[in-house]
Amino acid sequence: MNVITVDDYRSTYWPKLESAIDQLLTQSPGEYIPISYEQIYSCVYKCVCQQHSEQMYSDLMRKIACHLERVSQDLQVSSPAHYIEKFNLALGQYMGALQSIVPLFIYMNKFYIETKLNRDLKDDLIQLFTDHVADKHIYSLMPLLLQAQSTPFQVTPSTMASIVKGLYTLRPEWVQLAPTLFSKFIPNILPPAIESELQDYAAQDMKLQQELMQNGFTRRRIDLQWCNIMW
């Protein structure tokens, strides 16, 4: 195997990887992506063997973080009427992209991330979505989900299930924001309740929903005002 210098990595190998990542992150569900998976897999393998794993990992994380920042900015200027659908699309598109990106970087994951960092690439990439998108939008999204839950046909059950399950995957403790909503799609997350406690649970849930609605919409107005200033 020929020696791959830092300049070779920068000028030849990383541009190929970056182009493939761009296409995978922006593909629509079911869309065919004209990239050579064998070629990309080979690039990663060669870079790992030539001791470029650390730089490649850093480049990958920075590349995807920048993409997610753009996703977050796009969500910030979305109207409430389209907010839930756009969040669901962003989450689904990203998780779909990971199904291709993670296997392509399997050698880097095995011989650098797992061995030297004691982590896992998929976990790291999911955490990126949590940090750059979900954390910034959870208090705008949750009031809209609670409102949609009480309004028939506003959001399809499949969309609601997809978002709730996705949020639970990203951060299980978000169950505490709306326990009743999460319990409809995630089994066994609520403790068994005796009949005398059901009314208390309902009252607590109603109070929490009202607080979320108030705090969420207030925060959303601030976000939109800030975006208007920036634009």
Tab-separated table of C-alpha atoms in Angstrom, residues 36-150:
chain	number	residue	atom	x	y	z
A	36	SER	CA	-19.462	3.859	-4.955
A	37	TYR	CA	-19.776	2.351	-1.498
A	38	GLU	CA	-16.838	0.071	-2.272
A	39	GLN	CA	-14.662	3.073	-3.131
A	40	ILE	CA	-15.635	4.966	0.023
A	41	TYR	CA	-15.123	1.891	2.181
A	42	SER	CA	-11.688	1.452	0.602
A	43	CYS	CA	-10.791	5.107	1.287
A	44	VAL	CA	-11.653	4.741	4.949
A	45	TYR	CA	-9.709	1.485	5.221
A	46	LYS	CA	-6.583	2.990	3.662
A	47	CYS	CA	-6.751	6.100	5.844
A	48	VAL	CA	-7.071	3.996	8.987
A	49	CYS	CA	-4.114	1.841	7.965
A	50	GLN	CA	-2.053	4.977	7.297
A	51	GLN	CA	-2.738	6.469	10.744
A	52	HIS	CA	-5.203	9.164	9.662
A	53	SER	CA	-8.039	7.930	11.901
A	54	GLU	CA	-7.885	10.811	14.370
A	55	GLN	CA	-8.048	13.456	11.658
A	56	MET	CA	-10.752	11.592	9.752
A	57	TYR	CA	-12.888	11.261	12.872
A	58	SER	CA	-12.469	14.968	13.625
A	59	ASP	CA	-13.374	15.902	10.048
A	60	LEU	CA	-16.424	13.631	10.068
A	61	MET	CA	-17.785	15.019	13.331
A	62	ARG	CA	-17.197	18.617	12.256
A	63	LYS	CA	-18.805	18.002	8.858
A	64	ILE	CA	-21.950	16.482	10.320
A	65	ALA	CA	-22.178	19.073	13.102
A	66	CYS	CA	-22.165	21.858	10.491
A	67	HIS	CA	-24.924	20.085	8.567
A	68	LEU	CA	-27.029	19.751	11.711
A	69	GLU	CA	-26.595	23.434	12.516
A	70	ARG	CA	-28.185	24.227	9.143
A	71	VAL	CA	-30.992	21.774	9.897
A	72	SER	CA	-31.605	23.518	13.227
A	73	GLN	CA	-31.666	26.955	11.602
A	74	ASP	CA	-34.185	25.734	9.044
A	75	LEU	CA	-36.437	24.466	11.828
A	76	GLN	CA	-36.198	27.771	13.695
A	77	VAL	CA	-37.907	29.636	10.865
A	78	SER	CA	-40.596	26.993	10.292
A	79	SER	CA	-44.194	27.936	10.984
A	80	PRO	CA	-46.030	26.025	13.737
A	81	ALA	CA	-48.238	24.444	11.062
A	82	HIS	CA	-45.244	22.712	9.468
A	83	TYR	CA	-42.947	22.402	12.472
A	84	ILE	CA	-43.834	18.845	13.513
A	85	GLU	CA	-43.609	17.449	9.986
A	86	LYS	CA	-40.292	19.191	9.333
A	87	PHE	CA	-38.799	17.917	12.582
A	88	ASN	CA	-39.970	14.407	11.756
A	89	LEU	CA	-38.447	14.672	8.286
A	90	ALA	CA	-35.135	15.945	9.670
A	91	LEU	CA	-34.962	13.197	12.285
A	92	GLY	CA	-35.929	10.441	9.848
A	93	GLN	CA	-33.557	11.666	7.163
A	94	TYR	CA	-30.651	11.808	9.600
A	95	MET	CA	-31.287	8.397	11.124
A	96	GLY	CA	-31.584	6.973	7.626
A	97	ALA	CA	-28.251	8.512	6.659
A	98	LEU	CA	-26.580	6.930	9.683
A	99	GLN	CA	-27.557	3.502	8.387
A	100	SER	CA	-25.112	4.088	5.527
A	101	ILE	CA	-22.519	6.339	7.150
A	102	VAL	CA	-21.778	4.116	10.148
A	103	PRO	CA	-21.019	0.964	8.086
A	104	LEU	CA	-18.809	2.956	5.710
A	105	PHE	CA	-16.639	4.023	8.647
A	106	ILE	CA	-16.631	0.633	10.353
A	107	TYR	CA	-12.834	0.337	10.272
A	108	MET	CA	-12.380	3.729	11.885
A	109	ASN	CA	-14.971	2.800	14.491
A	110	LYS	CA	-13.342	-0.530	15.315
A	111	PHE	CA	-9.689	0.490	15.350
A	112	TYR	CA	-9.905	4.075	16.616
A	113	ILE	CA	-13.199	5.069	18.230
A	114	GLU	CA	-13.832	1.831	20.130
A	115	THR	CA	-10.179	1.102	20.876
A	116	LYS	CA	-8.774	4.530	21.728
A	117	LEU	CA	-11.848	6.574	22.661
A	118	ASN	CA	-13.881	3.745	24.231
A	119	ARG	CA	-16.971	4.971	22.418
A	120	ASP	CA	-19.083	3.998	19.418
A	121	LEU	CA	-19.504	5.963	16.200
A	122	LYS	CA	-23.269	5.534	15.999
A	123	ASP	CA	-23.698	6.748	19.571
A	124	ASP	CA	-21.491	9.766	18.860
A	125	LEU	CA	-23.455	10.687	15.732
A	126	ILE	CA	-26.795	10.322	17.495
A	127	GLN	CA	-25.459	12.574	20.246
A	128	LEU	CA	-24.627	15.185	17.602
A	129	PHE	CA	-28.297	15.340	16.571
A	130	THR	CA	-29.310	15.646	20.213
A	131	ASP	CA	-26.850	18.480	20.856
A	132	HIS	CA	-27.299	20.484	17.658
A	133	VAL	CA	-31.001	19.944	16.904
A	134	ALA	CA	-33.183	18.205	19.480
A	135	ASP	CA	-31.890	20.030	22.571
A	136	LYS	CA	-32.506	23.365	20.867
A	137	HIS	CA	-36.054	22.536	19.770
A	138	ILE	CA	-37.528	20.242	22.414
A	139	TYR	CA	-39.324	23.085	24.239
A	140	SER	CA	-40.817	24.346	20.990
A	141	LEU	CA	-41.703	20.881	19.724
A	142	MET	CA	-43.301	19.420	22.840
A	143	PRO	CA	-46.169	21.945	23.180
A	144	LEU	CA	-47.061	21.359	19.535
A	145	LEU	CA	-47.058	17.589	20.049
A	146	LEU	CA	-49.330	17.949	23.082
A	147	GLN	CA	-51.665	20.193	21.129
A	148	ALA	CA	-51.699	17.787	18.182
A	149	GLN	CA	-52.429	14.901	20.512
A	150	SER	CA	-55.690	16.537	21.542
